[in-house]
Coordinates of C-alpha atoms in Angstrom, one line a residue:
Chain A
X1 CA -152.4 57.6 -5.5
X2 CA -150.2 57.2 -2.5
X3 CA -153.0 58.5 -0.3
X4 CA -155.4 56.1 -1.9
X5 CA -153.2 53.2 -1.2
X6 CA -152.7 54.4 2.4
X7 CA -156.5 54.6 2.9
X8 CA -156.8 51.1 1.5
X9 CA -154.2 49.7 3.8
X10 CA -155.9 51.4 6.8
X11 CA -159.2 49.7 5.8
X12 CA -157.5 46.4 5.5
X13 CA -156.0 46.8 8.9
X14 CA -159.4 47.6 10.3
X15 CA -160.9 44.6 8.7
X16 CA -158.5 42.1 10.2
X17 CA -155.4 42.5 12.4
X18 CA -152.5 42.1 9.9
X19 CA -149.1 40.6 11.0
X20 CA -146.7 43.3 12.2
X21 CA -145.2 45.0 9.2
X22 CA -141.4 44.9 9.1
X23 CA -140.1 48.1 10.7
X24 CA -138.9 50.9 8.3
X25 CA -135.2 51.4 7.8
X26 CA -134.0 54.9 8.6
X27 CA -133.5 55.6 4.9
X28 CA -137.1 54.7 4.3
X29 CA -138.3 57.1 7.0
X30 CA -136.3 59.9 5.5
X31 CA -137.6 59.1 2.0
X32 CA -141.2 59.3 3.3
X33 CA -140.7 62.6 5.1
X34 CA -143.2 65.3 3.8
X35 CA -141.8 68.3 2.0
X36 CA -142.7 70.5 5.0
X37 CA -140.1 68.7 7.1
X38 CA -137.2 69.8 4.8
X39 CA -135.5 73.1 5.4
X40 CA -133.8 75.0 2.5
X41 CA -130.2 75.9 3.1
X42 CA -129.7 79.6 2.3
X43 CA -127.2 80.4 -0.5
X44 CA -125.2 82.6 1.9
X45 CA -124.7 79.6 4.2
X46 CA -123.2 77.5 1.4
X47 CA -119.5 77.4 0.4
X48 CA -118.7 75.8 -2.9
X49 CA -115.1 74.4 -3.2
X50 CA -113.9 73.5 -6.6
X51 CA -110.8 71.2 -6.5
X52 CA -108.6 70.7 -9.6
X53 CA -110.0 67.9 -11.7
X54 CA -108.8 64.4 -10.9
X55 CA -106.4 62.4 -13.1
X56 CA -109.2 61.4 -15.4
X57 CA -110.3 64.9 -15.8
X58 CA -113.4 64.5 -13.6
X59 CA -114.6 67.6 -11.8
X60 CA -114.4 67.5 -8.0
X61 CA -116.7 69.8 -6.0
X62 CA -117.3 69.9 -2.3
X63 CA -120.2 71.9 -0.8
X64 CA -120.1 73.1 2.8
X65 CA -122.9 74.4 5.0
X66 CA -121.9 77.1 7.4
X67 CA -123.4 77.0 11.0
X68 CA -126.2 79.5 11.8
X69 CA -125.9 81.9 14.8
X70 CA -125.2 81.7 17.7
X71 CA -122.2 79.4 17.0
X72 CA -118.7 80.3 15.9
X73 CA -119.9 83.6 14.4
X74 CA -116.5 85.4 14.3
X75 CA -114.9 82.7 12.3
X76 CA -117.9 82.3 10.0
X77 CA -117.9 86.0 9.3
X78 CA -114.2 85.7 8.4
X79 CA -114.9 82.7 6.1
X80 CA -117.4 84.8 4.2
X81 CA -114.8 87.6 3.9
X82 CA -112.2 85.2 2.7
X83 CA -114.5 83.7 0.1
X84 CA -115.6 87.1 -1.2
X85 CA -111.9 88.0 -1.5
X86 CA -111.4 84.8 -3.5
X87 CA -108.6 84.2 -1.0
X88 CA -108.6 80.4 -1.3
X89 CA -108.2 80.4 -5.1
X90 CA -104.8 78.8 -5.8
X91 CA -104.4 77.3 -2.3
X92 CA -104.5 73.6 -1.7
X93 CA -105.4 70.5 0.3
X94 CA -102.2 70.2 2.3
X95 CA -102.7 67.2 4.5
X96 CA -104.8 64.1 4.7
X97 CA -104.4 62.0 7.9
X98 CA -106.2 58.6 7.9
X99 CA -109.1 58.3 10.3
X100 CA -108.7 62.0 11.2
X101 CA -108.9 65.0 9.0
X102 CA -108.3 66.5 5.5
X103 CA -107.1 70.1 5.8
X104 CA -106.7 72.9 3.3
X105 CA -105.3 76.4 3.2
X106 CA -102.2 78.3 2.0
X107 CA -99.3 75.8 2.0
X108 CA -96.8 78.7 2.3
X109 CA -98.6 80.2 5.3
X110 CA -97.4 83.5 4.0
X111 CA -100.3 84.6 1.7
X112 CA -101.6 88.0 3.0
X113 CA -105.0 87.8 4.5
X114 CA -107.8 90.2 3.4
X115 CA -108.6 93.2 5.6
X116 CA -111.4 93.1 8.1
X117 CA -110.9 89.7 9.6
X118 CA -112.0 89.4 13.3
X119 CA -109.9 88.0 16.0
X120 CA -111.8 85.3 17.8
X121 CA -111.3 84.2 21.4
X122 CA -111.2 80.7 22.8
X123 CA -114.3 81.6 24.8
X124 CA -116.2 81.6 21.5
X125 CA -115.8 77.8 21.2
X126 CA -118.9 77.5 23.5
X127 CA -122.1 79.5 23.5
X128 CA -124.9 80.0 26.0
X129 CA -128.1 78.9 24.4
X130 CA -131.6 78.9 25.7
X131 CA -132.5 75.5 27.3
X132 CA -134.4 73.7 24.6
X133 CA -137.9 72.5 25.2
X134 CA -137.9 69.2 27.0
X135 CA -139.9 67.5 24.3
X136 CA -137.1 68.3 21.8
X137 CA -134.4 67.2 24.2
X138 CA -136.1 63.9 25.0
X139 CA -135.6 62.8 21.4
X140 CA -132.0 62.2 22.2
X141 CA -131.4 61.0 25.7
X142 CA -128.7 58.4 25.3
X143 CA -125.6 59.0 27.5
X144 CA -122.6 60.7 26.0
X145 CA -119.1 60.0 27.4
X146 CA -117.9 63.5 26.5
X147 CA -120.6 65.8 28.0
X148 CA -123.7 66.1 30.2
X149 CA -125.8 65.3 27.1
X150 CA -126.2 65.8 23.4
X151 CA -129.1 67.1 21.3
X152 CA -129.9 68.3 17.9
X153 CA -130.9 72.0 17.5
X154 CA -131.9 73.6 14.2
X155 CA -130.2 70.9 12.2
X156 CA -126.9 70.7 14.1
X157 CA -125.5 68.1 16.6
X158 CA -124.6 69.7 19.9
X159 CA -123.3 68.7 23.3
X160 CA -124.0 70.7 26.5
X161 CA -123.3 71.2 30.2
X162 CA -126.1 72.2 32.5
X163 CA -126.0 75.6 34.0
X164 CA -125.2 74.2 37.5
X165 CA -122.1 72.5 36.1
X166 CA -120.4 75.7 35.2
X167 CA -120.7 79.4 36.1
X168 CA -122.4 81.0 33.1
X169 CA -122.7 84.8 32.6
X170 CA -124.3 86.8 29.9
X171 CA -122.5 89.3 27.7
X172 CA -122.5 91.9 30.4
X173 CA -121.0 89.5 32.9
X174 CA -124.3 88.9 34.8
X175 CA -125.1 85.4 36.0
X176 CA -127.8 83.8 33.9
X177 CA -130.8 82.0 35.6
X178 CA -130.2 78.2 35.8
X179 CA -133.7 77.4 34.6
X180 CA -133.4 78.9 31.1
X181 CA -129.8 78.4 29.9
X182 CA -127.2 75.9 29.1
X183 CA -123.7 76.0 27.7
X184 CA -123.6 74.2 24.4
X185 CA -121.1 73.5 21.6
X186 CA -121.1 71.8 18.2
X187 CA -119.5 68.4 18.1
X188 CA -116.8 66.8 15.9
X189 CA -118.8 64.3 13.8
X190 CA -117.8 62.9 10.4
X191 CA -117.8 65.7 7.8
X192 CA -117.9 68.6 10.3
X193 CA -115.6 71.5 9.3
X194 CA -113.3 73.2 11.8
X195 CA -110.8 76.0 12.0
X196 CA -107.1 75.0 12.1
X197 CA -105.1 76.9 14.7
X198 CA -101.7 77.0 16.3
X199 CA -101.1 76.7 20.1
X200 CA -103.6 78.5 22.3
X201 CA -104.4 81.4 22.9
X202 CA -104.3 81.5 19.0
X203 CA -107.8 80.5 17.9
X204 CA -107.3 80.6 14.1
X205 CA -108.8 83.0 11.6
X206 CA -110.8 80.5 9.4
X207 CA -108.3 80.7 6.5
X208 CA -107.1 77.2 7.5
X209 CA -109.9 74.6 7.5
X210 CA -110.3 70.9 7.9
X211 CA -113.0 68.3 7.7
X212 CA -113.3 65.1 9.8
X213 CA -112.8 61.9 7.6
X214 CA -112.8 59.3 10.3
X215 CA -114.2 58.3 13.7
X216 CA -115.5 61.4 15.5
X217 CA -112.5 63.1 17.3
X218 CA -114.7 64.4 20.0
X219 CA -111.7 65.3 22.2
X220 CA -111.4 68.3 19.9
X221 CA -114.8 69.7 21.0
X222 CA -114.5 73.0 22.8
X223 CA -110.8 73.1 21.8
X224 CA -111.3 74.1 18.1
X225 CA -114.0 76.2 16.5
X226 CA -116.4 74.2 14.3
X227 CA -118.0 76.3 11.5
X228 CA -120.0 73.9 9.4
X229 CA -120.2 70.6 7.7
X230 CA -119.7 69.0 4.2
X231 CA -123.1 68.5 2.7
X232 CA -122.1 67.2 -0.7
X233 CA -118.9 65.8 -2.2
X234 CA -117.2 64.6 1.1
X235 CA -115.8 61.7 -1.0
X236 CA -113.6 64.1 -2.9
X237 CA -111.7 64.8 0.4
X238 CA -112.1 61.5 2.3
X239 CA -110.8 59.3 -0.6
X240 CA -107.7 61.5 -1.3
X241 CA -104.3 59.7 -0.8
X242 CA -103.1 60.0 2.8
X243 CA -100.0 62.1 3.2
X244 CA -96.9 60.4 4.4
X245 CA -95.4 63.1 6.5
X246 CA -96.2 63.8 10.2
X247 CA -99.9 64.5 10.7
X248 CA -100.6 63.3 7.1
X249 CA -98.8 66.3 5.5
X250 CA -98.1 65.8 1.8
X251 CA -94.3 65.8 1.7
X252 CA -94.0 66.9 -2.0
X253 CA -95.7 70.0 -3.2
X254 CA -97.0 68.2 -6.3
X255 CA -98.9 65.8 -4.0
X256 CA -101.1 68.6 -2.8
X257 CA -104.6 68.9 -4.3
X258 CA -105.0 72.4 -5.8
X259 CA -108.1 74.4 -4.9
X260 CA -109.4 76.2 -8.0
X261 CA -111.9 78.3 -6.1
X262 CA -114.1 78.6 -3.0
X263 CA -117.2 80.7 -3.4
X264 CA -120.3 81.5 -1.4
X265 CA -123.3 80.1 -3.3
X266 CA -124.8 83.6 -2.9
X267 CA -122.1 85.0 -5.1
X268 CA -122.5 82.4 -7.8
X269 CA -124.9 82.9 -10.8
X270 CA -128.3 81.6 -9.9
X271 CA -128.1 78.8 -12.3
X272 CA -124.9 77.4 -10.8
X273 CA -126.0 77.4 -7.2
X274 CA -126.5 74.2 -5.3
X275 CA -130.0 73.8 -3.9
X276 CA -129.8 71.7 -0.8
X277 CA -132.1 71.0 2.2
X278 CA -131.7 69.3 5.6
X279 CA -134.3 67.4 7.4
X280 CA -135.6 69.6 10.2
X281 CA -134.3 68.1 13.5
X282 CA -137.5 69.5 15.1
X283 CA -139.7 67.4 12.8
X284 CA -141.6 64.2 13.6
X285 CA -139.7 62.6 10.7
X286 CA -136.4 63.3 12.3
X287 CA -137.6 62.0 15.6
X288 CA -138.6 58.7 13.9
X289 CA -135.4 58.6 12.0
X290 CA -133.2 59.1 15.1
X291 CA -135.2 56.5 17.0
X292 CA -134.8 54.0 14.1
X293 CA -131.0 54.7 13.9
X294 CA -130.7 53.8 17.6
X295 CA -133.1 50.8 17.4
X296 CA -132.7 49.1 14.1
X297 CA -135.7 46.8 13.6
X298 CA -135.6 46.5 9.8
X299 CA -135.2 43.0 8.4
X300 CA -131.4 42.8 8.4
X301 CA -131.1 43.4 12.1
X302 CA -131.3 40.8 15.0
X303 CA -130.6 42.9 18.1
X304 CA -131.5 46.6 18.1
X305 CA -128.7 48.6 19.9
X306 CA -131.1 50.5 22.2
X307 CA -129.0 53.7 21.8
X308 CA -126.7 55.6 19.6
X309 CA -124.1 58.3 19.8
X310 CA -125.0 61.6 18.2
X311 CA -122.4 61.2 15.4
X312 CA -124.0 57.9 14.3
X313 CA -127.2 59.9 13.5
X314 CA -126.1 62.1 10.7
X315 CA -128.6 64.8 9.8
X316 CA -130.1 63.9 6.4
X317 CA -129.3 66.2 3.5
X318 CA -130.8 66.1 0.1
X319 CA -130.9 68.1 -3.2
X320 CA -134.1 70.1 -3.3
X321 CA -136.6 68.2 -5.5
Chain B
X1 CA -77.5 59.2 27.1
X2 CA -81.2 59.4 27.6
X3 CA -80.9 57.8 31.0
X4 CA -78.2 60.4 31.9
X5 CA -80.4 63.2 31.0
X6 CA -83.3 61.7 32.9
X7 CA -81.2 61.4 36.0
X8 CA -80.1 65.0 35.7
X9 CA -83.7 66.1 35.4
X10 CA -84.6 64.1 38.5
X11 CA -81.8 65.7 40.4
X12 CA -82.9 69.2 39.3
X13 CA -86.4 68.5 40.4
X14 CA -85.2 67.3 43.7
X15 CA -83.2 70.5 44.2
X16 CA -86.1 72.9 43.6
X17 CA -89.8 72.2 42.8
X18 CA -90.0 72.8 39.1
X19 CA -93.2 74.2 37.5
X20 CA -95.6 71.4 36.4
X21 CA -94.3 69.8 33.3
X22 CA -96.8 69.9 30.4
X23 CA -98.8 66.6 30.4
X24 CA -97.7 64.0 27.9
X25 CA -99.6 63.5 24.7
X26 CA -101.0 60.0 24.2
X27 CA -98.5 59.3 21.5
X28 CA -95.6 60.2 23.9
X29 CA -97.0 57.8 26.5
X30 CA -97.1 55.0 23.8
X31 CA -93.5 55.9 22.6
X32 CA -92.3 55.6 26.2
X33 CA -93.9 52.2 27.0
X34 CA -91.4 49.6 28.0
X35 CA -90.8 46.6 25.7
X36 CA -92.5 44.4 28.2
X37 CA -95.8 46.2 27.6
X38 CA -95.9 45.2 24.0
X39 CA -97.3 41.8 22.9
X40 CA -96.2 40.0 19.7
X41 CA -99.0 39.1 17.3
X42 CA -98.6 35.5 16.3
X43 CA -98.1 34.8 12.6
X44 CA -101.2 32.5 12.6
X45 CA -103.3 35.5 13.7
X46 CA -102.1 37.7 10.8
X47 CA -103.7 37.8 7.3
X48 CA -101.7 39.6 4.6
X49 CA -103.8 40.9 1.7
X50 CA -101.9 42.0 -1.4
X51 CA -104.0 44.2 -3.7
X52 CA -103.0 44.9 -7.3
X53 CA -100.5 47.7 -7.5
X54 CA -102.0 51.2 -7.8
X55 CA -101.9 53.3 -11.1
X56 CA -98.3 54.3 -10.3
X57 CA -97.2 50.7 -9.8
X58 CA -96.9 51.1 -6.0
X59 CA -97.6 47.9 -4.0
X60 CA -100.6 47.9 -1.8
X61 CA -100.6 45.7 1.2
X62 CA -103.1 45.4 4.1
X63 CA -102.4 43.4 7.2
X64 CA -105.3 42.1 9.4
X65 CA -105.1 40.7 12.9
X66 CA -107.6 37.9 13.7
X67 CA -109.3 37.9 17.1
X68 CA -108.2 35.4 19.7
X69 CA -110.7 33.0 21.4
X70 CA -113.3 33.1 22.6
X71 CA -114.7 35.5 20.0
X72 CA -116.1 34.6 16.5
X73 CA -114.2 31.3 16.4
X74 CA -116.3 29.5 13.7
X75 CA -115.7 32.3 11.2
X76 CA -112.1 32.7 12.1
X77 CA -111.5 29.0 11.5
X78 CA -113.2 29.4 8.1
X79 CA -111.0 32.4 7.3
X80 CA -107.9 30.4 7.9
X81 CA -109.3 27.6 5.7
X82 CA -110.1 30.1 2.9
X83 CA -106.6 31.6 3.2
X84 CA -104.9 28.2 3.1
X85 CA -107.0 27.3 0.0
X86 CA -105.8 30.6 -1.7
X87 CA -109.5 31.2 -2.2
X88 CA -109.3 35.0 -2.3
X89 CA -106.6 35.1 -5.0
X90 CA -108.3 36.7 -8.0
X91 CA -111.2 38.1 -6.0
X92 CA -111.6 41.9 -5.5
X93 CA -112.7 44.8 -3.4
X94 CA -116.2 45.2 -4.7
X95 CA -117.7 48.1 -2.8
X96 CA -116.5 51.1 -0.9
X97 CA -119.2 53.2 0.8
X98 CA -118.2 56.5 2.2
X99 CA -118.2 56.8 6.0
X100 CA -119.1 53.1 6.3
X101 CA -117.2 50.2 4.9
X102 CA -114.9 48.8 2.2
X103 CA -115.8 45.2 1.3
X104 CA -114.1 42.4 -0.6
X105 CA -114.9 38.9 -1.9
X106 CA -116.0 37.1 -5.0
X107 CA -117.9 39.6 -7.3
X108 CA -119.6 36.7 -9.1
X109 CA -120.8 35.2 -5.8
X110 CA -120.5 31.8 -7.6
X111 CA -116.9 30.8 -6.8
X112 CA -117.1 27.4 -5.1
X113 CA -116.0 27.5 -1.5
X114 CA -113.4 25.1 -0.1
X115 CA -114.5 22.0 1.8
X116 CA -114.6 22.1 5.6
X117 CA -116.2 25.5 6.3
X118 CA -118.3 25.6 9.4
X119 CA -121.8 27.0 9.6
X120 CA -122.0 29.6 12.3
X121 CA -125.1 30.6 14.2
X122 CA -126.2 34.1 15.1
X123 CA -125.8 33.2 18.7
X124 CA -122.0 33.2 18.2
X125 CA -122.1 37.0 17.7
X126 CA -121.9 37.2 21.5
X127 CA -119.7 35.3 24.0
X128 CA -120.0 34.6 27.7
X129 CA -116.7 35.7 29.2
X130 CA -115.4 35.7 32.7
X131 CA -116.0 39.0 34.5
X132 CA -112.7 40.9 34.2
X133 CA -111.0 42.0 37.4
X134 CA -112.5 45.2 38.6
X135 CA -109.2 47.1 38.4
X136 CA -109.1 46.3 34.7
X137 CA -112.7 47.4 34.1
X138 CA -112.2 50.6 36.0
X139 CA -109.8 51.7 33.4
X140 CA -112.6 52.4 31.1
X141 CA -115.7 53.5 32.9
X142 CA -117.2 56.1 30.6
X143 CA -120.8 55.6 29.7
X144 CA -121.6 53.9 26.4
X145 CA -124.9 54.6 24.6
X146 CA -124.9 51.2 23.0
X147 CA -124.3 48.8 26.0
X148 CA -124.1 48.5 29.7
X149 CA -120.4 49.3 29.4
X150 CA -117.2 48.9 27.4
X151 CA -113.8 47.5 28.2
X152 CA -110.6 46.4 26.7
X153 CA -109.6 42.8 27.1
X154 CA -106.4 41.2 25.7
X155 CA -106.0 43.9 23.2
X156 CA -109.6 44.2 21.9
X157 CA -112.4 46.7 22.4
X158 CA -115.6 45.0 23.8
X159 CA -119.0 45.9 25.0
X160 CA -121.0 43.9 27.6
X161 CA -124.3 43.3 29.3
X162 CA -124.3 42.3 33.0
X163 CA -125.5 38.9 33.8
X164 CA -128.6 40.2 35.4
X165 CA -129.6 41.9 32.2
X166 CA -129.9 38.7 30.3
X167 CA -130.3 35.1 31.0
X168 CA -126.9 33.5 30.4
X169 CA -126.3 29.7 30.3
X170 CA -123.1 27.7 29.9
X171 CA -122.6 25.2 27.0
X172 CA -124.7 22.6 28.8
X173 CA -127.6 24.9 29.3
X174 CA -127.0 25.5 33.0
X175 CA -127.4 29.1 34.3
X176 CA -124.1 30.7 35.1
X177 CA -123.5 32.5 38.4
X178 CA -124.0 36.3 38.2
X179 CA -120.8 37.1 40.0
X180 CA -118.4 35.6 37.5
X181 CA -119.8 36.1 34.0
X182 CA -120.9 38.7 31.6
X183 CA -122.1 38.6 28.0
X184 CA -119.6 40.4 25.8
X185 CA -119.1 41.2 22.2
X186 CA -116.4 43.0 20.0
X187 CA -117.4 46.4 18.7
X188 CA -117.4 48.1 15.3
X189 CA -114.6 50.6 15.6
X190 CA -112.7 52.1 12.7
X191 CA -110.6 49.4 11.0
X192 CA -112.4 46.5 12.5
X193 CA -113.1 43.6 10.1
X194 CA -116.4 41.8 9.9
X195 CA -118.2 39.1 8.0
X196 CA -120.6 40.1 5.2
X197 CA -123.9 38.2 5.3
X198 CA -127.3 38.1 3.7
X199 CA -130.6 38.3 5.7
X200 CA -130.7 36.4 9.0
X201 CA -130.6 33.6 9.9
X202 CA -127.7 33.5 7.4
X203 CA -124.6 34.5 9.4
X204 CA -122.0 34.5 6.6
X205 CA -119.0 32.1 6.1
X206 CA -116.2 34.6 6.3
X207 CA -115.5 34.6 2.5
X208 CA -117.1 38.0 2.2
X209 CA -115.3 40.5 4.5
X210 CA -115.4 44.3 5.1
X211 CA -113.6 46.8 7.2
X212 CA -115.0 50.0 8.8
X213 CA -113.7 53.2 7.1
X214 CA -115.8 55.8 8.9
X215 CA -117.5 56.7 12.1
X216 CA -118.0 53.5 14.2
X217 CA -121.3 51.9 13.0
X218 CA -122.0 50.4 16.4
X219 CA -125.6 49.5 15.5
X220 CA -123.9 46.5 13.7
X221 CA -122.6 45.1 17.0
X222 CA -124.2 41.8 17.8
X223 CA -125.7 41.7 14.3
X224 CA -122.6 40.8 12.4
X225 CA -119.6 38.8 13.3
X226 CA -116.4 40.7 13.9
X227 CA -113.3 38.7 13.2
X228 CA -110.3 41.1 13.5
X229 CA -108.9 44.5 12.6
X230 CA -106.6 46.1 10.1
X231 CA -103.3 46.7 11.8
X232 CA -101.3 48.0 8.8
X233 CA -102.2 49.5 5.4
X234 CA -105.8 50.6 6.2
X235 CA -105.2 53.6 3.9
X236 CA -105.0 51.2 1.0
X237 CA -108.7 50.5 1.6
X238 CA -110.0 53.8 3.2
X239 CA -108.7 56.0 0.3
X240 CA -110.1 53.9 -2.5
X241 CA -112.6 55.7 -4.8
X242 CA -116.2 55.4 -3.4
X243 CA -118.5 53.2 -5.6
X244 CA -121.3 55.0 -7.2
X245 CA -123.9 52.2 -7.1
X246 CA -126.2 51.5 -4.1
X247 CA -124.2 50.7 -1.0
X248 CA -121.1 52.0 -2.7
X249 CA -120.9 49.1 -5.1
X250 CA -118.5 49.6 -8.0
X251 CA -120.8 49.7 -11.0
X252 CA -118.2 48.7 -13.6
X253 CA -116.1 45.6 -13.2
X254 CA -113.0 47.5 -14.1
X255 CA -113.5 49.8 -11.1
X256 CA -113.1 46.8 -8.7
X257 CA -109.7 46.6 -7.0
X258 CA -108.2 43.2 -7.7
X259 CA -106.9 41.1 -4.8
X260 CA -103.7 39.4 -5.8
X261 CA -103.5 37.2 -2.7
X262 CA -104.5 36.8 0.9
X263 CA -102.2 34.6 3.0
X264 CA -101.8 33.8 6.7
X265 CA -98.4 35.1 7.8
X266 CA -97.7 31.7 9.2
X267 CA -97.7 30.4 5.6
X268 CA -95.4 33.0 4.3
X269 CA -91.6 32.6 4.2
X270 CA -90.1 33.7 7.5
X271 CA -88.4 36.7 5.8
X272 CA -91.6 38.0 4.3
X273 CA -93.7 37.9 7.4
X274 CA -94.8 41.1 9.1
X275 CA -93.7 41.4 12.8
X276 CA -96.3 43.4 14.6
X277 CA -97.1 44.1 18.3
X278 CA -100.0 45.6 20.2
X279 CA -99.8 47.6 23.4
X280 CA -101.1 45.3 26.1
X281 CA -104.4 46.7 27.3
X282 CA -103.6 45.2 30.7
X283 CA -100.5 47.3 31.0
X284 CA -99.9 50.5 33.0
X285 CA -98.8 52.2 29.8
X286 CA -102.2 51.5 28.2
X287 CA -104.1 52.8 31.2
X288 CA -102.1 56.0 31.1
X289 CA -102.7 56.2 27.3
X290 CA -106.4 55.7 27.6
X291 CA -106.6 58.2 30.4
X292 CA -104.7 60.8 28.3
X293 CA -107.0 60.1 25.3
X294 CA -110.0 60.9 27.4
X295 CA -108.4 63.9 29.2
X296 CA -106.0 65.7 26.8
X297 CA -103.9 68.0 28.9
X298 CA -101.0 68.4 26.4
X299 CA -100.2 71.9 25.2
X300 CA -102.6 72.1 22.3
X301 CA -105.7 71.5 24.5
X302 CA -107.8 73.9 26.5
X303 CA -110.6 71.8 27.8
X304 CA -110.0 68.1 28.5
X305 CA -113.1 66.1 27.5
X306 CA -113.4 64.1 30.7
X307 CA -114.4 61.0 28.8
X308 CA -114.1 59.1 25.6
X309 CA -115.9 56.5 23.6
X310 CA -114.1 53.2 23.2
X311 CA -113.6 53.7 19.5
X312 CA -111.7 56.9 20.1
X313 CA -109.1 55.0 22.0
X314 CA -107.5 52.8 19.3
X315 CA -105.3 50.1 20.6
X316 CA -101.7 51.1 19.6
X317 CA -100.0 48.8 17.1
X318 CA -96.3 48.9 16.0
X319 CA -93.8 47.1 14.0
X320 CA -91.6 45.1 16.4
X321 CA -88.4 47.0 16.9

């Protein structure tokens, strides 16, 4: 039916030049993306956080997607270990700072950690990745005040330095050829999840996590490990009351929001698992979506911006139809 | 006492070169700014919005600073007219969309408007302003993906085009000399307040307002009039429950948050008025603060970003001591 209509439209266009159709809004481009442009998120990459019900008894669930290799792998391994140990059950959201972050973990900071956690180094905040194909890079060429440039890779927003900006070596300490590598790192956009830490060289374990609930605090890039992003239920964190102590800490224990449980979806019964997909950032649909976000030509707009920052192009997520 | 200690420190430093002191955090630079770097906000530029108390009976107040000339003046005149007519009393916050905006106005869209409102044109979204002195501009020279450049002027974040980018004429239609003018507009940072509108050429009256509660939606710049910013109590809007209808509209009337009143501070009894100040964006303190936001060298940080976007440098506001 849809194909039939499309053919008819094409025929009409061939018969007589029609007036330019209003440009599609980004949401319309995403809605029209073919099933093949959507990528399933593996159950082992999904964390399901169940908060205590709200005052009206409504359930509050937050789903987090963990980053794939090569980024932040020591912390992400720790997070899987902590989830499998049910370590977060009975912990709480401990601080909510307006236009910044909501953070959760053990308020006592004394709960023993499970065995087998890895110690991560500050160096792991960045990763050497192969230089992406130019046609992929060219989809996001707007200037970035925080880095040499930004790009999307396998569904994630990244910033990079070029190889000639910094000395880069491989894992054996050998210099890597400039034509094939760049130094990249994930960026602090709204909803990204990171690892709380104390002063360096402490790099955190992953037991203390936060998510961004305001304007992108990009100054944290390369200074804190990012491990994932909230893909469903962010409003259950972003609309929490702000804490009144320094850094938004809840001053009274009863103000904290109890965490009933955090589980990997892969450990949940199959019927309970969330089934989510992201729009492939390597797809033509995503390229059209990103272009439309940077150049709004749909009816509401008068002046297209002619550019965008990477955090204003959130990667579309949906429930698998 | 503080001065005594400072003198002592200076003497110690003179005696022997001390190790480099840790760099100041942006908040420390702001706290150390002299009184002369702070600018009083005039009572006629402050709107005080009183929401209905929350479920625990706590008062909820939001204070908004209106922009000074030359920006968005038709709408700002309308807003003063609406406030003086007590037009917003009994209206409500009608939609809250996560990572976007909280919006308020008359849910029926039928409440008669007071006499004397001006009709604004789309052209008023931008303003020709004198080219700022180079030393002021140079304080914020990081690239902006949305414009030719950004700057702070008289306390407000702006973006601009250079005169040679667009034809610019004065109010009599005469071309303006390229060396003295630029086309500038305020930008949609967190907490900025704008004028809701329908499809263009409608440009809104100012009766329907919103504030940004997420990542800066800079694609709205030059497409909607900005009239001010929330300077106190943003958490009373940003932490409201998100609406579940399209665009975050509250689907049930009882979910709306009633507005008890909106008043200009200049119409309040002197004892009730808020006394607020902003850090002069032309001051040395602000220059140091902006530089520190873009290059965090305080103890927590490992890698300074080397840049910032203008919305990640919020203009400091304080209660007048």
